[in-house]
């Protein structure tokens, strides 16, 4: 049903300079895998096999990563190092990858709109790869959200409670509780100051969007920071009662900054690498 997953990946990753000067931030390794690979694995687990990536200048390493390296294949064929490629080979076998370039950085809403030709007129997921999400207890976060989409057939955003002092880093929602960890969204604000925030329920980088979002983004004026904000476009869907916010099960690491990145690294080392589940 939902087959497509969009990865906006054109951003500069300024918080990680100089590491991200010549390398896409989505390629930063968390232990032994680049950030974006965790996101694609989560998408595939949820049954999303058509991977669409919005890239930009200097991001070619992303395309090379999701492709065969014949030299490497040849080099390690029949050796005990072949196991290192099992995970990435599975992604190449089971997913398709398509790309488009965002030539100007005009915000997340604009990045998603840039992906429209790859998505067309169907519901789709969006993953912001620098939010690394894991759930050791069961379904991955996107799998949880796809299940909800099947039930509600409307836009779903993933939320978590954040420190009330940190609302200015996120899109923040207010809504009515309609079930376990589920809210029908009434209001949403992009990066409000703590005193203006409608709650401390912050949107994190997982969305399932219905395709009417594209026309709504087109009608959205630049908002916070002069950028086209997805939160502002979503607010128009929310006014019709068509956005559900879901407090997901699992953990999320903000790998866009050093602290979350180090936490994610320690977590993945402990739970995936040391236990032999990292390839
Ligand atoms: C974007 C969105 C914001 C959301 C966040 C999640 O912000 O604009 O609403 O809460 O992603 O990571 P960014 O972190 O790209 O500034």
PDB file of C-alpha atoms and ligand atoms in Angstrom:
ATOM      1  CA  UNK A   1       0.000   0.000   0.000  1.00  0.00           C
ATOM      2  CA  UNK A   2       2.538   2.610   1.049  1.00  0.00           C
ATOM      3  CA  UNK A   3       5.620   1.767  -0.984  1.00  0.00           C
ATOM      4  CA  UNK A   4       7.604   4.961  -1.126  1.00  0.00           C
ATOM      5  CA  UNK A   5       9.894   6.597   1.363  1.00  0.00           C
ATOM      6  CA  UNK A   6      11.399  10.029   0.789  1.00  0.00           C
ATOM      7  CA  UNK A   7      14.713  11.065   2.328  1.00  0.00           C
ATOM      8  CA  UNK A   8      15.375  14.809   2.207  1.00  0.00           C
ATOM      9  CA  UNK A   9      19.182  14.789   2.170  1.00  0.00           C
ATOM     10  CA  UNK A  10      20.284  18.025   0.595  1.00  0.00           C
ATOM     11  CA  UNK A  11      21.157  19.904   3.810  1.00  0.00           C
ATOM     12  CA  UNK A  12      24.671  21.093   4.529  1.00  0.00           C
ATOM     13  CA  UNK A  13      25.144  19.513   7.950  1.00  0.00           C
ATOM     14  CA  UNK A  14      26.766  22.656   9.303  1.00  0.00           C
ATOM     15  CA  UNK A  15      26.625  21.380  12.883  1.00  0.00           C
ATOM     16  CA  UNK A  16      29.197  18.756  11.875  1.00  0.00           C
ATOM     17  CA  UNK A  17      31.693  20.917  10.049  1.00  0.00           C
ATOM     18  CA  UNK A  18      34.423  20.349   9.101  1.00  0.00           C
ATOM     19  CA  UNK A  19      33.553  16.604   8.827  1.00  0.00           C
ATOM     20  CA  UNK A  20      30.692  17.431   6.464  1.00  0.00           C
ATOM     21  CA  UNK A  21      32.649  19.804   4.233  1.00  0.00           C
ATOM     22  CA  UNK A  22      33.221  17.266   1.469  1.00  0.00           C
ATOM     23  CA  UNK A  23      31.097  14.377   2.808  1.00  0.00           C
ATOM     24  CA  UNK A  24      27.285  14.298   3.105  1.00  0.00           C
ATOM     25  CA  UNK A  25      26.154  14.325   6.740  1.00  0.00           C
ATOM     26  CA  UNK A  26      23.931  11.348   5.923  1.00  0.00           C
ATOM     27  CA  UNK A  27      27.140   9.351   5.343  1.00  0.00           C
ATOM     28  CA  UNK A  28      28.522   9.942   8.845  1.00  0.00           C
ATOM     29  CA  UNK A  29      29.076   6.475  10.312  1.00  0.00           C
ATOM     30  CA  UNK A  30      27.318   5.358  13.453  1.00  0.00           C
ATOM     31  CA  UNK A  31      29.784   2.602  14.371  1.00  0.00           C
ATOM     32  CA  UNK A  32      30.100   0.870  10.996  1.00  0.00           C
ATOM     33  CA  UNK A  33      27.069   2.045   9.009  1.00  0.00           C
ATOM     34  CA  UNK A  34      26.250   5.456   7.582  1.00  0.00           C
ATOM     35  CA  UNK A  35      23.275   7.214   9.142  1.00  0.00           C
ATOM     36  CA  UNK A  36      21.139   6.955   6.034  1.00  0.00           C
ATOM     37  CA  UNK A  37      21.518   3.181   5.910  1.00  0.00           C
ATOM     38  CA  UNK A  38      19.804   2.879   9.289  1.00  0.00           C
ATOM     39  CA  UNK A  39      16.912   4.908   7.850  1.00  0.00           C
ATOM     40  CA  UNK A  40      16.647   2.810   4.696  1.00  0.00           C
ATOM     41  CA  UNK A  41      16.716  -0.387   6.762  1.00  0.00           C
ATOM     42  CA  UNK A  42      13.884   0.963   8.915  1.00  0.00           C
ATOM     43  CA  UNK A  43      11.935   1.785   5.726  1.00  0.00           C
ATOM     44  CA  UNK A  44      12.458  -1.670   4.243  1.00  0.00           C
ATOM     45  CA  UNK A  45      11.378  -3.273   7.525  1.00  0.00           C
ATOM     46  CA  UNK A  46       8.139  -1.314   7.172  1.00  0.00           C
ATOM     47  CA  UNK A  47       7.644  -2.665   3.629  1.00  0.00           C
ATOM     48  CA  UNK A  48       8.713   0.557   1.912  1.00  0.00           C
ATOM     49  CA  UNK A  49      10.847  -0.585  -0.980  1.00  0.00           C
ATOM     50  CA  UNK A  50      10.874   2.469  -3.253  1.00  0.00           C
ATOM     51  CA  UNK A  51      13.470   4.785  -1.800  1.00  0.00           C
ATOM     52  CA  UNK A  52      13.489   8.360  -3.097  1.00  0.00           C
ATOM     53  CA  UNK A  53      16.326  10.642  -2.079  1.00  0.00           C
ATOM     54  CA  UNK A  54      16.435  14.420  -2.470  1.00  0.00           C
ATOM     55  CA  UNK A  55      20.120  15.204  -2.797  1.00  0.00           C
ATOM     56  CA  UNK A  56      22.162  18.270  -3.583  1.00  0.00           C
ATOM     57  CA  UNK A  57      25.601  19.303  -4.697  1.00  0.00           C
ATOM     58  CA  UNK A  58      28.416  17.305  -3.122  1.00  0.00           C
ATOM     59  CA  UNK A  59      26.174  14.373  -2.221  1.00  0.00           C
ATOM     60  CA  UNK A  60      27.247  11.797  -4.782  1.00  0.00           C
ATOM     61  CA  UNK A  61      28.565   9.455  -2.100  1.00  0.00           C
ATOM     62  CA  UNK A  62      24.914   8.666  -1.309  1.00  0.00           C
ATOM     63  CA  UNK A  63      24.311   7.265  -4.786  1.00  0.00           C
ATOM     64  CA  UNK A  64      27.569   5.320  -4.730  1.00  0.00           C
ATOM     65  CA  UNK A  65      26.685   3.824  -1.359  1.00  0.00           C
ATOM     66  CA  UNK A  66      23.423   2.373  -2.697  1.00  0.00           C
ATOM     67  CA  UNK A  67      25.102   0.738  -5.669  1.00  0.00           C
ATOM     68  CA  UNK A  68      27.382  -2.194  -6.361  1.00  0.00           C
ATOM     69  CA  UNK A  69      31.109  -1.621  -6.036  1.00  0.00           C
ATOM     70  CA  UNK A  70      32.473  -4.205  -8.492  1.00  0.00           C
ATOM     71  CA  UNK A  71      36.081  -3.784  -7.381  1.00  0.00           C
ATOM     72  CA  UNK A  72      35.138  -4.365  -3.778  1.00  0.00           C
ATOM     73  CA  UNK A  73      32.873  -7.315  -4.620  1.00  0.00           C
ATOM     74  CA  UNK A  74      35.671  -8.867  -6.623  1.00  0.00           C
ATOM     75  CA  UNK A  75      38.221  -8.269  -3.884  1.00  0.00           C
ATOM     76  CA  UNK A  76      36.292  -9.867  -1.045  1.00  0.00           C
ATOM     77  CA  UNK A  77      34.458 -12.631  -2.932  1.00  0.00           C
ATOM     78  CA  UNK A  78      34.909 -15.918  -1.112  1.00  0.00           C
ATOM     79  CA  UNK A  79      36.715 -14.344   1.876  1.00  0.00           C
ATOM     80  CA  UNK A  80      35.430 -14.064   5.435  1.00  0.00           C
ATOM     81  CA  UNK A  81      34.900 -10.340   4.832  1.00  0.00           C
ATOM     82  CA  UNK A  82      31.852 -10.984   2.649  1.00  0.00           C
ATOM     83  CA  UNK A  83      29.674 -10.848   5.748  1.00  0.00           C
ATOM     84  CA  UNK A  84      30.274  -7.098   5.995  1.00  0.00           C
ATOM     85  CA  UNK A  85      28.263  -6.550   2.830  1.00  0.00           C
ATOM     86  CA  UNK A  86      25.253  -8.734   3.652  1.00  0.00           C
ATOM     87  CA  UNK A  87      23.112  -5.859   4.947  1.00  0.00           C
ATOM     88  CA  UNK A  88      23.792  -3.421   2.162  1.00  0.00           C
ATOM     89  CA  UNK A  89      23.345  -6.161  -0.495  1.00  0.00           C
ATOM     90  CA  UNK A  90      19.900  -6.910   0.941  1.00  0.00           C
ATOM     91  CA  UNK A  91      18.944  -3.253   0.524  1.00  0.00           C
ATOM     92  CA  UNK A  92      20.185  -3.236  -3.068  1.00  0.00           C
ATOM     93  CA  UNK A  93      18.288  -6.458  -3.836  1.00  0.00           C
ATOM     94  CA  UNK A  94      14.999  -5.464  -2.258  1.00  0.00           C
ATOM     95  CA  UNK A  95      14.770  -1.693  -2.786  1.00  0.00           C
ATOM     96  CA  UNK A  96      14.876   0.642  -5.744  1.00  0.00           C
ATOM     97  CA  UNK A  97      16.627   3.991  -5.398  1.00  0.00           C
ATOM     98  CA  UNK A  98      15.789   7.171  -7.240  1.00  0.00           C
ATOM     99  CA  UNK A  99      17.203  10.647  -6.839  1.00  0.00           C
ATOM    100  CA  UNK A 100      16.430  14.232  -7.560  1.00  0.00           C
ATOM    101  CA  UNK A 101      18.389  17.331  -6.695  1.00  0.00           C
ATOM    102  CA  UNK A 102      17.309  20.305  -4.664  1.00  0.00           C
ATOM    103  CA  UNK A 103      19.226  23.226  -6.146  1.00  0.00           C
ATOM    104  CA  UNK A 104      18.364  25.775  -3.459  1.00  0.00           C
ATOM    105  CA  UNK A 105      17.949  25.147   0.270  1.00  0.00           C
ATOM    106  CA  UNK A 106      14.576  26.661   1.099  1.00  0.00           C
ATOM    107  CA  UNK A 107      13.491  24.515   4.015  1.00  0.00           C
ATOM    108  CA  UNK A 108      12.116  21.047   4.716  1.00  0.00           C
ATOM    109  CA  UNK A 109       8.759  21.803   3.069  1.00  0.00           C
ATOM    110  CA  UNK A 110      10.551  22.847  -0.087  1.00  0.00           C
ATOM    111  CA  UNK A 111      12.766  19.732   0.028  1.00  0.00           C
ATOM    112  CA  UNK A 112       9.681  17.504   0.267  1.00  0.00           C
ATOM    113  CA  UNK A 113       8.030  19.359  -2.615  1.00  0.00           C
ATOM    114  CA  UNK A 114      11.211  18.800  -4.651  1.00  0.00           C
ATOM    115  CA  UNK A 115      10.603  15.064  -4.216  1.00  0.00           C
ATOM    116  CA  UNK A 116       7.127  15.262  -5.763  1.00  0.00           C
ATOM    117  CA  UNK A 117       8.118  13.897  -9.212  1.00  0.00           C
ATOM    118  CA  UNK A 118       9.540  10.803  -7.494  1.00  0.00           C
ATOM    119  CA  UNK A 119       6.449  10.273  -5.347  1.00  0.00           C
ATOM    120  CA  UNK A 120       3.485  11.154  -7.568  1.00  0.00           C
ATOM    121  CA  UNK A 121      -0.045  10.904  -6.261  1.00  0.00           C
ATOM    122  CA  UNK A 122       0.222   8.392  -3.424  1.00  0.00           C
ATOM    123  CA  UNK A 123       0.790   8.403   0.323  1.00  0.00           C
ATOM    124  CA  UNK A 124       4.443   8.193   1.311  1.00  0.00           C
ATOM    125  CA  UNK A 125       6.772   8.217   4.280  1.00  0.00           C
ATOM    126  CA  UNK A 126       9.439  10.816   5.021  1.00  0.00           C
ATOM    127  CA  UNK A 127      12.574  10.011   7.003  1.00  0.00           C
ATOM    128  CA  UNK A 128      15.033  12.603   8.246  1.00  0.00           C
ATOM    129  CA  UNK A 129      18.121  10.423   8.444  1.00  0.00           C
ATOM    130  CA  UNK A 130      19.797  12.384  11.220  1.00  0.00           C
ATOM    131  CA  UNK A 131      17.025  11.292  13.566  1.00  0.00           C
ATOM    132  CA  UNK A 132      18.112   7.715  14.192  1.00  0.00           C
ATOM    133  CA  UNK A 133      15.198   5.685  15.578  1.00  0.00           C
ATOM    134  CA  UNK A 134      15.411   2.247  17.137  1.00  0.00           C
ATOM    135  CA  UNK A 135      13.038  -0.016  18.980  1.00  0.00           C
ATOM    136  CA  UNK A 136      14.634  -3.049  20.568  1.00  0.00           C
ATOM    137  CA  UNK A 137      11.276  -4.299  21.890  1.00  0.00           C
ATOM    138  CA  UNK A 138       9.389  -4.766  18.624  1.00  0.00           C
ATOM    139  CA  UNK A 139       8.348  -2.980  15.440  1.00  0.00           C
ATOM    140  CA  UNK A 140      10.496  -0.161  14.096  1.00  0.00           C
ATOM    141  CA  UNK A 141       9.041   3.336  14.218  1.00  0.00           C
ATOM    142  CA  UNK A 142       8.002   3.437  10.549  1.00  0.00           C
ATOM    143  CA  UNK A 143       6.371   0.014  10.850  1.00  0.00           C
ATOM    144  CA  UNK A 144       4.332   1.327  13.791  1.00  0.00           C
ATOM    145  CA  UNK A 145       3.316   4.354  11.719  1.00  0.00           C
ATOM    146  CA  UNK A 146       2.386   2.365   8.604  1.00  0.00           C
ATOM    147  CA  UNK A 147       0.058   0.251  10.774  1.00  0.00           C
ATOM    148  CA  UNK A 148      -1.595   3.429  12.031  1.00  0.00           C
ATOM    149  CA  UNK A 149      -1.919   4.795   8.512  1.00  0.00           C
ATOM    150  CA  UNK A 150      -3.814   1.666   7.481  1.00  0.00           C
ATOM    151  CA  UNK A 151      -6.249   2.333  10.280  1.00  0.00           C
ATOM    152  CA  UNK A 152      -6.683   6.123   9.973  1.00  0.00           C
ATOM    153  CA  UNK A 153      -5.800   6.896   6.315  1.00  0.00           C
ATOM    154  CA  UNK A 154      -4.483  10.335   7.099  1.00  0.00           C
ATOM    155  CA  UNK A 155      -1.176  12.050   7.758  1.00  0.00           C
ATOM    156  CA  UNK A 156       0.742  10.668  10.735  1.00  0.00           C
ATOM    157  CA  UNK A 157       3.609  12.493  12.463  1.00  0.00           C
ATOM    158  CA  UNK A 158       5.893  10.924  15.065  1.00  0.00           C
ATOM    159  CA  UNK A 159       6.227  12.863  18.306  1.00  0.00           C
ATOM    160  CA  UNK A 160       8.083  12.622  21.574  1.00  0.00           C
ATOM    161  CA  UNK A 161       8.044  14.594  24.796  1.00  0.00           C
ATOM    162  CA  UNK A 162      10.992  16.957  24.996  1.00  0.00           C
ATOM    163  CA  UNK A 163      12.400  19.229  27.662  1.00  0.00           C
ATOM    164  CA  UNK A 164      10.072  22.290  27.616  1.00  0.00           C
ATOM    165  CA  UNK A 165      13.181  24.475  27.241  1.00  0.00           C
ATOM    166  CA  UNK A 166      13.972  22.807  23.908  1.00  0.00           C
ATOM    167  CA  UNK A 167      10.760  23.452  21.978  1.00  0.00           C
ATOM    168  CA  UNK A 168      12.629  25.943  19.795  1.00  0.00           C
ATOM    169  CA  UNK A 169      14.389  23.047  18.058  1.00  0.00           C
ATOM    170  CA  UNK A 170      11.229  21.330  16.828  1.00  0.00           C
ATOM    171  CA  UNK A 171       7.810  21.507  15.296  1.00  0.00           C
ATOM    172  CA  UNK A 172       5.504  21.331  18.327  1.00  0.00           C
ATOM    173  CA  UNK A 173       1.906  20.092  18.350  1.00  0.00           C
ATOM    174  CA  UNK A 174      -1.207  20.412  20.470  1.00  0.00           C
ATOM    175  CA  UNK A 175      -4.036  17.956  20.091  1.00  0.00           C
ATOM    176  CA  UNK A 176      -6.788  15.860  21.605  1.00  0.00           C
ATOM    177  CA  UNK A 177      -5.948  12.428  22.921  1.00  0.00           C
ATOM    178  CA  UNK A 178      -7.877   9.886  20.813  1.00  0.00           C
ATOM    179  CA  UNK A 179      -6.196   6.656  21.891  1.00  0.00           C
ATOM    180  CA  UNK A 180      -3.065   5.187  23.419  1.00  0.00           C
ATOM    181  CA  UNK A 181      -0.266   7.626  22.594  1.00  0.00           C
ATOM    182  CA  UNK A 182      -2.382   9.107  19.777  1.00  0.00           C
ATOM    183  CA  UNK A 183      -3.501  12.701  19.325  1.00  0.00           C
ATOM    184  CA  UNK A 184      -5.637  14.364  16.704  1.00  0.00           C
ATOM    185  CA  UNK A 185      -3.618  17.495  16.017  1.00  0.00           C
ATOM    186  CA  UNK A 186      -5.343  20.856  16.532  1.00  0.00           C
ATOM    187  CA  UNK A 187      -2.364  23.166  16.395  1.00  0.00           C
ATOM    188  CA  UNK A 188       1.244  22.981  15.337  1.00  0.00           C
ATOM    189  CA  UNK A 189       4.005  25.579  15.491  1.00  0.00           C
ATOM    190  CA  UNK A 190       7.508  25.459  14.030  1.00  0.00           C
ATOM    191  CA  UNK A 191      10.253  25.971  16.597  1.00  0.00           C
ATOM    192  CA  UNK A 192       8.313  28.056  19.152  1.00  0.00           C
ATOM    193  CA  UNK A 193      10.050  29.721  22.076  1.00  0.00           C
ATOM    194  CA  UNK A 194       9.289  27.783  25.288  1.00  0.00           C
ATOM    195  CA  UNK A 195       6.834  30.490  26.412  1.00  0.00           C
ATOM    196  CA  UNK A 196       4.910  30.273  23.114  1.00  0.00           C
ATOM    197  CA  UNK A 197       4.903  26.473  22.754  1.00  0.00           C
ATOM    198  CA  UNK A 198       1.453  24.815  22.761  1.00  0.00           C
ATOM    199  CA  UNK A 199       2.925  21.742  24.545  1.00  0.00           C
ATOM    200  CA  UNK A 200       6.199  19.861  24.849  1.00  0.00           C
ATOM    201  CA  UNK A 201       5.195  17.274  22.225  1.00  0.00           C
ATOM    202  CA  UNK A 202       7.792  17.634  19.485  1.00  0.00           C
ATOM    203  CA  UNK A 203       7.683  16.270  15.951  1.00  0.00           C
ATOM    204  CA  UNK A 204      10.671  14.108  15.118  1.00  0.00           C
ATOM    205  CA  UNK A 205      11.914  13.075  11.698  1.00  0.00           C
ATOM    206  CA  UNK A 206       9.318  10.463  10.717  1.00  0.00           C
ATOM    207  CA  UNK A 207       6.164  11.345   8.795  1.00  0.00           C
ATOM    208  CA  UNK A 208       3.560   9.590   6.705  1.00  0.00           C
ATOM    209  CA  UNK A 209       2.037  12.133   4.364  1.00  0.00           C
ATOM    210  CA  UNK A 210      -0.987  12.028   2.110  1.00  0.00           C
ATOM    211  CA  UNK A 211      -0.235  13.408  -1.370  1.00  0.00           C
ATOM    212  CA  UNK A 212      -2.472  16.484  -1.009  1.00  0.00           C
ATOM    213  CA  UNK A 213       0.456  17.825   1.033  1.00  0.00           C
ATOM    214  CA  UNK A 214       2.229  18.850  -2.184  1.00  0.00           C
ATOM    215  CA  UNK A 215      -0.438  21.352  -3.224  1.00  0.00           C
ATOM    216  CA  UNK A 216      -0.547  22.631   0.351  1.00  0.00           C
ATOM    217  CA  UNK A 217       3.236  23.163   0.392  1.00  0.00           C
ATOM    218  CA  UNK A 218       2.923  25.081  -2.877  1.00  0.00           C
ATOM    219  CA  UNK A 219       0.498  27.435  -1.147  1.00  0.00           C
ATOM    220  CA  UNK A 220       2.695  27.807   1.939  1.00  0.00           C
ATOM    221  CA  UNK A 221       4.489  31.118   2.401  1.00  0.00           C
ATOM    222  CA  UNK A 222       7.997  31.158   3.894  1.00  0.00           C
ATOM    223  CA  UNK A 223       7.723  30.856   7.682  1.00  0.00           C
ATOM    224  CA  UNK A 224      10.261  30.441  10.476  1.00  0.00           C
ATOM    225  CA  UNK A 225      13.750  31.386   9.295  1.00  0.00           C
ATOM    226  CA  UNK A 226      12.357  32.510   5.920  1.00  0.00           C
ATOM    227  CA  UNK A 227      12.009  28.847   4.884  1.00  0.00           C
ATOM    228  CA  UNK A 228       9.058  26.842   3.546  1.00  0.00           C
ATOM    229  CA  UNK A 229       8.157  24.793   6.602  1.00  0.00           C
ATOM    230  CA  UNK A 230       6.479  21.391   6.383  1.00  0.00           C
ATOM    231  CA  UNK A 231       4.909  22.158   9.774  1.00  0.00           C
ATOM    232  CA  UNK A 232       2.999  25.120   8.262  1.00  0.00           C
ATOM    233  CA  UNK A 233       1.698  22.984   5.378  1.00  0.00           C
ATOM    234  CA  UNK A 234       0.686  20.232   7.818  1.00  0.00           C
ATOM    235  CA  UNK A 235      -1.254  22.771   9.869  1.00  0.00           C
ATOM    236  CA  UNK A 236      -3.610  23.150   6.894  1.00  0.00           C
ATOM    237  CA  UNK A 237      -4.294  19.406   6.932  1.00  0.00           C
ATOM    238  CA  UNK A 238      -4.691  19.558  10.702  1.00  0.00           C
ATOM    239  CA  UNK A 239      -7.433  22.183  10.367  1.00  0.00           C
ATOM    240  CA  UNK A 240      -9.474  19.519   8.559  1.00  0.00           C
ATOM    241  CA  UNK A 241      -8.728  16.997  11.310  1.00  0.00           C
ATOM    242  CA  UNK A 242      -6.400  15.051   9.016  1.00  0.00           C
ATOM    243  CA  UNK A 243      -3.189  14.895  11.063  1.00  0.00           C
ATOM    244  CA  UNK A 244      -2.559  12.351  13.784  1.00  0.00           C
ATOM    245  CA  UNK A 245       0.444  12.606  16.091  1.00  0.00           C
ATOM    246  CA  UNK A 246       1.830   9.395  17.488  1.00  0.00           C
ATOM    247  CA  UNK A 247       4.066   9.039  20.519  1.00  0.00           C
ATOM    248  CA  UNK A 248       6.086   6.160  19.115  1.00  0.00           C
ATOM    249  CA  UNK A 249       7.606   3.224  20.963  1.00  0.00           C
ATOM    250  CA  UNK A 250      11.378   3.227  20.901  1.00  0.00           C
ATOM    251  CA  UNK A 251      14.297   5.613  21.149  1.00  0.00           C
ATOM    252  CA  UNK A 252      15.354   8.494  18.956  1.00  0.00           C
ATOM    253  CA  UNK A 253      18.806   9.981  18.738  1.00  0.00           C
ATOM    254  CA  UNK A 254      19.380  13.435  17.293  1.00  0.00           C
ATOM    255  CA  UNK A 255      22.449  12.647  15.235  1.00  0.00           C
ATOM    256  CA  UNK A 256      22.492  16.149  13.775  1.00  0.00           C
ATOM    257  CA  UNK A 257      24.599  17.197  16.764  1.00  0.00           C
ATOM    258  CA  UNK A 258      27.584  15.769  18.625  1.00  0.00           C
ATOM    259  CA  UNK A 259      25.775  14.718  21.806  1.00  0.00           C
ATOM    260  CA  UNK A 260      23.034  12.652  20.166  1.00  0.00           C
ATOM    261  CA  UNK A 261      25.509  11.259  17.689  1.00  0.00           C
ATOM    262  CA  UNK A 262      27.778   9.980  20.450  1.00  0.00           C
ATOM    263  CA  UNK A 263      24.791   8.523  22.335  1.00  0.00           C
ATOM    264  CA  UNK A 264      23.647   6.752  19.161  1.00  0.00           C
ATOM    265  CA  UNK A 265      27.143   5.445  18.574  1.00  0.00           C
ATOM    266  CA  UNK A 266      27.390   4.008  22.087  1.00  0.00           C
ATOM    267  CA  UNK A 267      23.903   2.514  21.823  1.00  0.00           C
ATOM    268  CA  UNK A 268      24.502   0.885  18.442  1.00  0.00           C
ATOM    269  CA  UNK A 269      27.913  -0.389  19.526  1.00  0.00           C
ATOM    270  CA  UNK A 270      26.358  -2.030  22.580  1.00  0.00           C
ATOM    271  CA  UNK A 271      23.156  -3.401  21.037  1.00  0.00           C
ATOM    272  CA  UNK A 272      24.073  -4.130  17.414  1.00  0.00           C
ATOM    273  CA  UNK A 273      27.826  -4.250  16.923  1.00  0.00           C
ATOM    274  CA  UNK A 274      28.822  -6.236  20.005  1.00  0.00           C
ATOM    275  CA  UNK A 275      25.910  -8.620  19.507  1.00  0.00           C
ATOM    276  CA  UNK A 276      26.829  -9.338  15.885  1.00  0.00           C
ATOM    277  CA  UNK A 277      23.712  -7.655  14.439  1.00  0.00           C
ATOM    278  CA  UNK A 278      25.505  -4.765  12.799  1.00  0.00           C
ATOM    279  CA  UNK A 279      25.832  -5.986   9.223  1.00  0.00           C
TER     280      UNK A 279
HETATM  281  C1  LIG B   1      12.788  19.700  11.077  1.00  0.00           C
HETATM  282  C2  LIG B   1      11.346  20.195  11.137  1.00  0.00           C
HETATM  283  C3  LIG B   1      10.845  20.212  12.578  1.00  0.00           C
HETATM  284  C4  LIG B   1      11.029  18.840  13.208  1.00  0.00           C
HETATM  285  C5  LIG B   1      12.497  18.374  13.071  1.00  0.00           C
HETATM  286  C6  LIG B   1      12.660  16.943  13.525  1.00  0.00           C
HETATM  287  O1  LIG B   1      13.625  20.642  11.685  1.00  0.00           O
HETATM  288  O2  LIG B   1      11.286  21.488  10.564  1.00  0.00           O
HETATM  289  O3  LIG B   1       9.486  20.567  12.605  1.00  0.00           O
HETATM  290  O4  LIG B   1      10.651  18.894  14.555  1.00  0.00           O
HETATM  291  O5  LIG B   1      12.940  18.447  11.711  1.00  0.00           O
HETATM  292  O6  LIG B   1      13.995  16.536  13.535  1.00  0.00           O
HETATM  293  P1  LIG B   1      15.229  20.648  11.486  1.00  0.00           P
HETATM  294  O7  LIG B   1      15.777  19.742  12.545  1.00  0.00           O
HETATM  295  O8  LIG B   1      15.505  20.167  10.107  1.00  0.00           O
HETATM  296  O9  LIG B   1      15.642  22.070  11.703  1.00  0.00           O
END
